[in-house]
mmCIF file of C-alpha atoms and ligand atoms in Angstrom:
data_model
loop_
_atom_site.group_PDB
_atom_site.id
_atom_site.type_symbol
_atom_site.label_atom_id
_atom_site.label_comp_id
_atom_site.label_asym_id
_atom_site.label_seq_id
_atom_site.Cartn_x
_atom_site.Cartn_y
_atom_site.Cartn_z
ATOM 1 C CA MET A 629 0.070 -0.060 -0.023
ATOM 2 C CA GLN A 630 2.950 2.404 0.601
ATOM 3 C CA GLN A 631 3.509 3.005 -3.150
ATOM 4 C CA LEU A 632 -0.317 3.994 -3.629
ATOM 5 C CA TRP A 633 -0.265 6.305 -0.399
ATOM 6 C CA SER A 634 3.014 8.021 -1.962
ATOM 7 C CA ASP A 635 1.486 8.290 -5.135
ATOM 8 C CA ILE A 636 -1.595 9.911 -3.896
ATOM 9 C CA ASP A 637 0.351 12.341 -1.853
ATOM 10 C CA ALA A 638 2.306 13.207 -5.058
ATOM 11 C CA TYR A 639 -0.983 13.630 -6.901
ATOM 12 C CA ILE A 640 -2.414 15.844 -4.155
ATOM 13 C CA GLU A 641 0.742 17.924 -3.946
ATOM 14 C CA SER A 642 0.874 18.406 -7.769
ATOM 15 C CA THR A 643 -2.739 19.721 -7.965
ATOM 16 C CA LEU A 644 -3.038 21.536 -4.790
ATOM 17 C CA ILE A 645 0.126 22.663 -3.278
ATOM 18 C CA PRO A 646 1.793 25.581 -5.171
ATOM 19 C CA GLU A 647 5.509 24.953 -5.792
ATOM 20 C CA ASP A 648 7.596 26.964 -3.280
ATOM 21 C CA PRO A 649 11.329 27.399 -3.966
ATOM 22 C CA ILE A 650 11.976 28.101 -0.527
ATOM 23 C CA LEU A 651 10.388 24.862 0.824
ATOM 24 C CA LEU A 652 11.926 22.972 -2.065
ATOM 25 C CA GLN A 653 15.224 24.160 -0.973
ATOM 26 C CA THR A 654 14.816 23.261 2.500
ATOM 27 C CA LEU A 655 13.942 19.739 1.515
ATOM 28 C CA LYS A 656 17.104 19.530 -1.008
ATOM 29 C CA ASN A 657 19.414 20.893 1.580
ATOM 30 C CA THR A 658 18.170 18.412 4.322
ATOM 31 C CA GLU A 659 18.587 15.612 1.731
ATOM 32 C CA ASP A 660 22.186 16.899 0.525
ATOM 33 C CA LYS A 661 23.377 16.925 4.043
ATOM 34 C CA GLY A 662 22.365 13.314 4.509
ATOM 35 C CA PHE A 663 19.596 13.691 7.175
ATOM 36 C CA PRO A 664 16.576 11.427 6.852
ATOM 37 C CA ASP A 665 13.543 12.877 5.156
ATOM 38 C CA HIS A 666 10.762 10.703 7.119
ATOM 39 C CA LEU A 667 11.265 12.956 9.957
ATOM 40 C CA ALA A 668 9.691 15.978 8.310
ATOM 41 C CA VAL A 669 5.818 16.501 7.687
ATOM 42 C CA ALA A 670 4.552 15.864 4.068
ATOM 43 C CA ALA A 671 3.837 18.934 2.071
ATOM 44 C CA ASN A 672 0.093 18.402 2.300
ATOM 45 C CA GLN A 673 0.334 18.050 6.015
ATOM 46 C CA GLY A 674 2.536 21.396 6.180
ATOM 47 C CA MET A 675 -0.416 22.893 4.206
ATOM 48 C CA LEU A 676 -2.864 21.775 6.800
ATOM 49 C CA LEU A 677 -0.704 23.361 9.380
ATOM 50 C CA GLN A 678 -0.802 26.570 7.417
ATOM 51 C CA MET A 679 -4.448 26.522 7.045
ATOM 52 C CA LEU A 680 -5.107 26.051 10.733
ATOM 53 C CA ILE A 681 -2.980 28.977 11.584
ATOM 54 C CA GLN A 682 -4.732 31.167 8.873
ATOM 55 C CA MET A 683 -8.180 29.853 10.045
ATOM 56 C CA ASN A 684 -7.395 31.034 13.499
ATOM 57 C CA GLN A 685 -5.695 34.168 12.673
ATOM 58 C CA CYS A 686 -2.672 33.044 14.802
ATOM 59 C CA LYS A 687 0.167 35.336 15.548
ATOM 60 C CA ARG A 688 2.154 33.427 18.129
ATOM 61 C CA VAL A 689 3.144 29.858 17.318
ATOM 62 C CA LEU A 690 5.269 27.321 19.592
ATOM 63 C CA GLU A 691 6.831 24.243 17.822
ATOM 64 C CA LEU A 692 8.435 21.581 19.907
ATOM 65 C CA GLY A 693 10.799 19.293 17.708
ATOM 66 C CA THR A 694 12.282 21.574 14.613
ATOM 67 C CA PHE A 695 14.139 18.997 12.777
ATOM 68 C CA ALA A 696 15.079 20.548 9.634
ATOM 69 C CA ALA A 697 12.465 23.491 10.000
ATOM 70 C CA TYR A 698 10.389 22.259 7.040
ATOM 71 C CA SER A 699 7.299 22.476 9.124
ATOM 72 C CA THR A 700 8.520 25.657 10.712
ATOM 73 C CA LEU A 701 8.547 27.252 7.510
ATOM 74 C CA TRP A 702 5.025 26.133 6.654
ATOM 75 C CA LEU A 703 3.945 27.670 9.942
ATOM 76 C CA ALA A 704 5.840 30.879 9.446
ATOM 77 C CA ARG A 705 4.417 31.361 5.973
ATOM 78 C CA ALA A 706 0.945 31.481 7.478
ATOM 79 C CA LEU A 707 1.737 34.312 9.888
ATOM 80 C CA PRO A 708 1.185 38.135 9.538
ATOM 81 C CA GLU A 709 4.054 40.550 9.426
ATOM 82 C CA ASP A 710 4.167 40.721 13.199
ATOM 83 C CA GLY A 711 3.738 37.196 14.020
ATOM 84 C CA TYR A 712 6.354 35.019 15.960
ATOM 85 C CA ILE A 713 7.452 31.497 16.041
ATOM 86 C CA LEU A 714 9.237 30.112 18.993
ATOM 87 C CA THR A 715 10.687 26.764 17.843
ATOM 88 C CA ILE A 716 12.620 24.353 19.984
ATOM 89 C CA GLU A 717 15.108 21.562 18.851
ATOM 90 C CA GLY A 718 16.886 19.195 21.168
ATOM 91 C CA ARG A 719 19.653 17.858 19.010
ATOM 92 C CA ASP A 720 22.582 20.050 17.990
ATOM 93 C CA THR A 721 22.848 18.500 14.384
ATOM 94 C CA HIS A 722 19.379 19.138 13.722
ATOM 95 C CA ALA A 723 19.387 22.648 15.170
ATOM 96 C CA ALA A 724 22.301 23.638 12.802
ATOM 97 C CA LEU A 725 20.631 22.209 9.918
ATOM 98 C CA ALA A 726 17.478 24.204 10.954
ATOM 99 C CA GLN A 727 18.968 27.451 11.497
ATOM 100 C CA GLU A 728 20.666 27.399 8.052
ATOM 101 C CA ASN A 729 17.425 26.374 6.359
ATOM 102 C CA ILE A 730 15.785 29.174 8.321
ATOM 103 C CA ASP A 731 18.361 31.611 7.259
ATOM 104 C CA ARG A 732 18.134 30.818 3.747
ATOM 105 C CA ALA A 733 14.379 31.262 3.787
ATOM 106 C CA ALA A 734 14.861 35.000 4.717
ATOM 107 C CA LEU A 735 12.183 34.599 7.406
ATOM 108 C CA SER A 736 14.478 34.561 10.389
ATOM 109 C CA GLN A 737 12.938 37.703 11.663
ATOM 110 C CA GLN A 738 9.754 35.902 12.713
ATOM 111 C CA ILE A 739 11.366 32.647 13.794
ATOM 112 C CA GLU A 740 13.501 31.977 17.111
ATOM 113 C CA LEU A 741 15.091 28.686 17.275
ATOM 114 C CA LYS A 742 16.048 27.653 20.693
ATOM 115 C CA VAL A 743 18.322 24.546 21.254
ATOM 116 C CA GLY A 744 17.922 22.321 24.316
ATOM 117 C CA ARG A 745 15.338 19.955 25.853
ATOM 118 C CA ALA A 746 12.065 21.369 25.234
ATOM 119 C CA ALA A 747 10.666 20.806 28.751
ATOM 120 C CA ASP A 748 13.622 22.633 30.298
ATOM 121 C CA ILE A 749 13.388 25.817 27.791
ATOM 122 C CA LEU A 750 9.562 25.682 28.423
ATOM 123 C CA LYS A 751 10.216 25.700 32.238
ATOM 124 C CA GLY A 752 12.540 28.645 31.705
ATOM 125 C CA LEU A 753 10.208 31.015 29.813
ATOM 126 C CA ALA A 754 8.813 33.896 31.851
ATOM 127 C CA ALA A 755 5.505 33.005 33.678
ATOM 128 C CA ASP A 756 3.942 36.186 32.092
ATOM 129 C CA VAL A 757 4.967 35.361 28.552
ATOM 130 C CA GLU A 758 2.173 36.161 26.155
ATOM 131 C CA PRO A 759 0.334 33.054 25.393
ATOM 132 C CA PHE A 760 0.755 30.988 22.165
ATOM 133 C CA ASP A 761 -2.282 30.833 19.755
ATOM 134 C CA PHE A 762 -1.066 27.593 17.997
ATOM 135 C CA ILE A 763 1.268 24.799 19.404
ATOM 136 C CA PHE A 764 2.794 22.059 17.288
ATOM 137 C CA ILE A 765 4.144 19.220 19.403
ATOM 138 C CA ASP A 766 6.649 16.967 17.278
ATOM 139 C CA ALA A 767 9.369 16.427 19.369
ATOM 140 C CA ASP A 768 10.627 13.111 21.250
ATOM 141 C CA LYS A 769 7.338 11.073 21.622
ATOM 142 C CA GLN A 770 8.351 9.885 25.202
ATOM 143 C CA SER A 771 7.838 13.370 26.367
ATOM 144 C CA TYR A 772 4.563 14.156 24.850
ATOM 145 C CA PRO A 773 2.473 13.917 28.235
ATOM 146 C CA GLU A 774 5.211 16.279 29.936
ATOM 147 C CA TYR A 775 5.069 18.502 26.755
ATOM 148 C CA LEU A 776 1.281 18.821 26.657
ATOM 149 C CA GLU A 777 1.086 19.777 30.289
ATOM 150 C CA LEU A 778 3.743 22.408 29.974
ATOM 151 C CA CYS A 779 2.203 23.672 26.670
ATOM 152 C CA LEU A 780 -1.042 24.366 28.570
ATOM 153 C CA LYS A 781 0.848 26.823 30.974
ATOM 154 C CA TYR A 782 1.458 29.072 27.834
ATOM 155 C CA SER A 783 -1.784 28.704 26.278
ATOM 156 C CA ARG A 784 -5.240 30.854 26.265
ATOM 157 C CA SER A 785 -8.699 29.749 25.793
ATOM 158 C CA GLY A 786 -8.905 28.639 22.231
ATOM 159 C CA THR A 787 -5.209 27.683 21.719
ATOM 160 C CA LEU A 788 -5.002 24.782 19.211
ATOM 161 C CA ILE A 789 -2.599 22.263 20.493
ATOM 162 C CA PHE A 790 -1.746 19.833 17.364
ATOM 163 C CA LEU A 791 0.373 16.703 17.808
ATOM 164 C CA ASP A 792 2.212 14.712 15.170
ATOM 165 C CA ASN A 793 2.858 10.835 15.045
ATOM 166 C CA VAL A 794 0.196 9.538 17.429
ATOM 167 C CA ILE A 795 -0.643 6.367 15.496
ATOM 168 C CA ARG A 796 2.800 5.054 14.567
ATOM 169 C CA ALA A 797 1.362 2.421 12.030
ATOM 170 C CA GLY A 798 -0.672 0.996 14.837
ATOM 171 C CA ASP A 799 1.949 0.410 17.276
ATOM 172 C CA ILE A 800 -0.155 2.390 19.792
ATOM 173 C CA ILE A 801 -2.606 -0.334 20.269
ATOM 174 C CA ASN A 802 -0.236 -3.317 20.238
ATOM 175 C CA PRO A 803 0.078 -4.357 23.916
ATOM 176 C CA ASP A 804 3.305 -6.017 23.155
ATOM 177 C CA ASN A 805 4.965 -2.694 22.013
ATOM 178 C CA VAL A 806 6.025 -1.131 25.310
ATOM 179 C CA LYS A 807 8.856 1.110 23.946
ATOM 180 C CA PRO A 808 9.121 4.579 25.740
ATOM 181 C CA SER A 809 8.111 6.445 22.730
ATOM 182 C CA ILE A 810 4.834 4.350 22.323
ATOM 183 C CA GLU A 811 4.219 4.479 25.999
ATOM 184 C CA GLY A 812 4.665 8.318 25.836
ATOM 185 C CA ILE A 813 1.859 8.591 23.123
ATOM 186 C CA ARG A 814 -0.470 6.222 25.079
ATOM 187 C CA ASP A 815 -0.004 8.507 28.189
ATOM 188 C CA MET A 816 -0.694 11.498 25.933
ATOM 189 C CA TYR A 817 -4.138 10.084 25.074
ATOM 190 C CA ARG A 818 -4.785 9.226 28.686
ATOM 191 C CA LEU A 819 -3.905 12.841 29.846
ATOM 192 C CA MET A 820 -6.110 14.303 27.050
ATOM 193 C CA GLN A 821 -8.895 12.224 27.996
ATOM 194 C CA ASN A 822 -11.111 14.336 30.465
ATOM 195 C CA HIS A 823 -8.359 16.857 31.057
ATOM 196 C CA PRO A 824 -9.922 19.761 32.963
ATOM 197 C CA ARG A 825 -8.120 22.517 30.822
ATOM 198 C CA LEU A 826 -9.042 21.057 27.343
ATOM 199 C CA LEU A 827 -12.503 21.865 25.803
ATOM 200 C CA SER A 828 -12.365 19.063 23.304
ATOM 201 C CA SER A 829 -9.595 16.532 21.786
ATOM 202 C CA THR A 830 -9.516 14.093 18.790
ATOM 203 C CA ALA A 831 -7.223 12.108 16.742
ATOM 204 C CA LEU A 832 -6.988 11.374 13.134
ATOM 205 C CA GLN A 833 -5.305 8.617 11.194
ATOM 206 C CA THR A 834 -3.391 9.549 8.214
ATOM 207 C CA VAL A 835 -1.714 7.448 5.381
ATOM 208 C CA GLY A 836 0.436 9.022 2.800
ATOM 209 C CA SER A 837 4.273 9.458 1.688
ATOM 210 C CA LYS A 838 5.265 9.199 5.469
ATOM 211 C CA GLY A 839 3.437 5.922 6.096
ATOM 212 C CA HIS A 840 0.665 5.297 8.431
ATOM 213 C CA ASP A 841 0.612 7.790 11.230
ATOM 214 C CA GLY A 842 -1.774 10.394 12.653
ATOM 215 C CA PHE A 843 -2.263 13.789 14.395
ATOM 216 C CA ALA A 844 -3.956 14.437 17.561
ATOM 217 C CA MET A 845 -5.411 17.942 18.274
ATOM 218 C CA ALA A 846 -7.071 19.724 21.324
ATOM 219 C CA ILE A 847 -8.615 22.868 22.071
ATOM 220 C CA VAL A 848 -7.729 24.674 25.391
ATOM 221 C CA LYS A 849 -10.909 25.727 27.394
HETATM 222 C C1 LIG B 1211 9.875 10.166 13.757
HETATM 223 C C2 LIG B 1211 9.662 11.473 14.207
HETATM 224 C C3 LIG B 1211 8.701 12.225 13.599
HETATM 225 O O1 LIG B 1211 8.403 13.492 14.226
HETATM 226 C C4 LIG B 1211 8.035 11.766 12.482
HETATM 227 O O2 LIG B 1211 7.246 12.728 12.013
HETATM 228 C C5 LIG B 1211 8.318 10.568 11.988
HETATM 229 C C6 LIG B 1211 9.204 9.654 12.607
HETATM 230 C C7 LIG B 1211 10.876 9.196 14.376
HETATM 231 O O3 LIG B 1211 11.590 9.624 15.310
HETATM 232 O O4 LIG B 1211 11.133 8.244 13.891
HETATM 233 MG MG1 LIG B 1212 6.715 14.256 13.355
#
């Protein structure tokens, strides 16, 4: 099925996603430097991120897990002139690549990249920091519950929290799979369930060029 899913993603991309030299350059640089491309979102998923931001007229965006900054650039594209993205990356090699891709995109005035463990950086933000309007959690899956809880501290009523990789080809319902990353995602579902600070939550499975995975999303009460 993977070939069909990839072909359909290519079809969607060729029909609905305008070619964007900056985004293409980011993917090419990532590949040229030998980084794996499966860690990045697909173009049609990047467009979804962009549309969610446009729909909610977001100005302040928080991203956990920058990788090559491909998703970051999709998020940045959607923002008005006075928009701001804080993106956090834990790995030095990924952060160096991300900063290069951000600088090349000439959007760096809107994007602040911080390097370090996302939980530590979040805990270090000023308590009175202006809340974020949209939060994309795409960092190490093991820490998703901790990230979700920390992100709530920097959210307002109506903030949309969007999380990548919450299906993992079905591993989340395989009881034999007790990898920390999978347990982290299961704990995230449990935490979302009836969380007093969340208005509503759901998750969607996706198939495509990145395989079988999915997004979870929650609106802050
Ligand atoms: C992995 C991480 C991601 O964020 C993703 O979208 C796909 C794969 C990984 O760590 O394998
Ligand atoms: Mg991801």
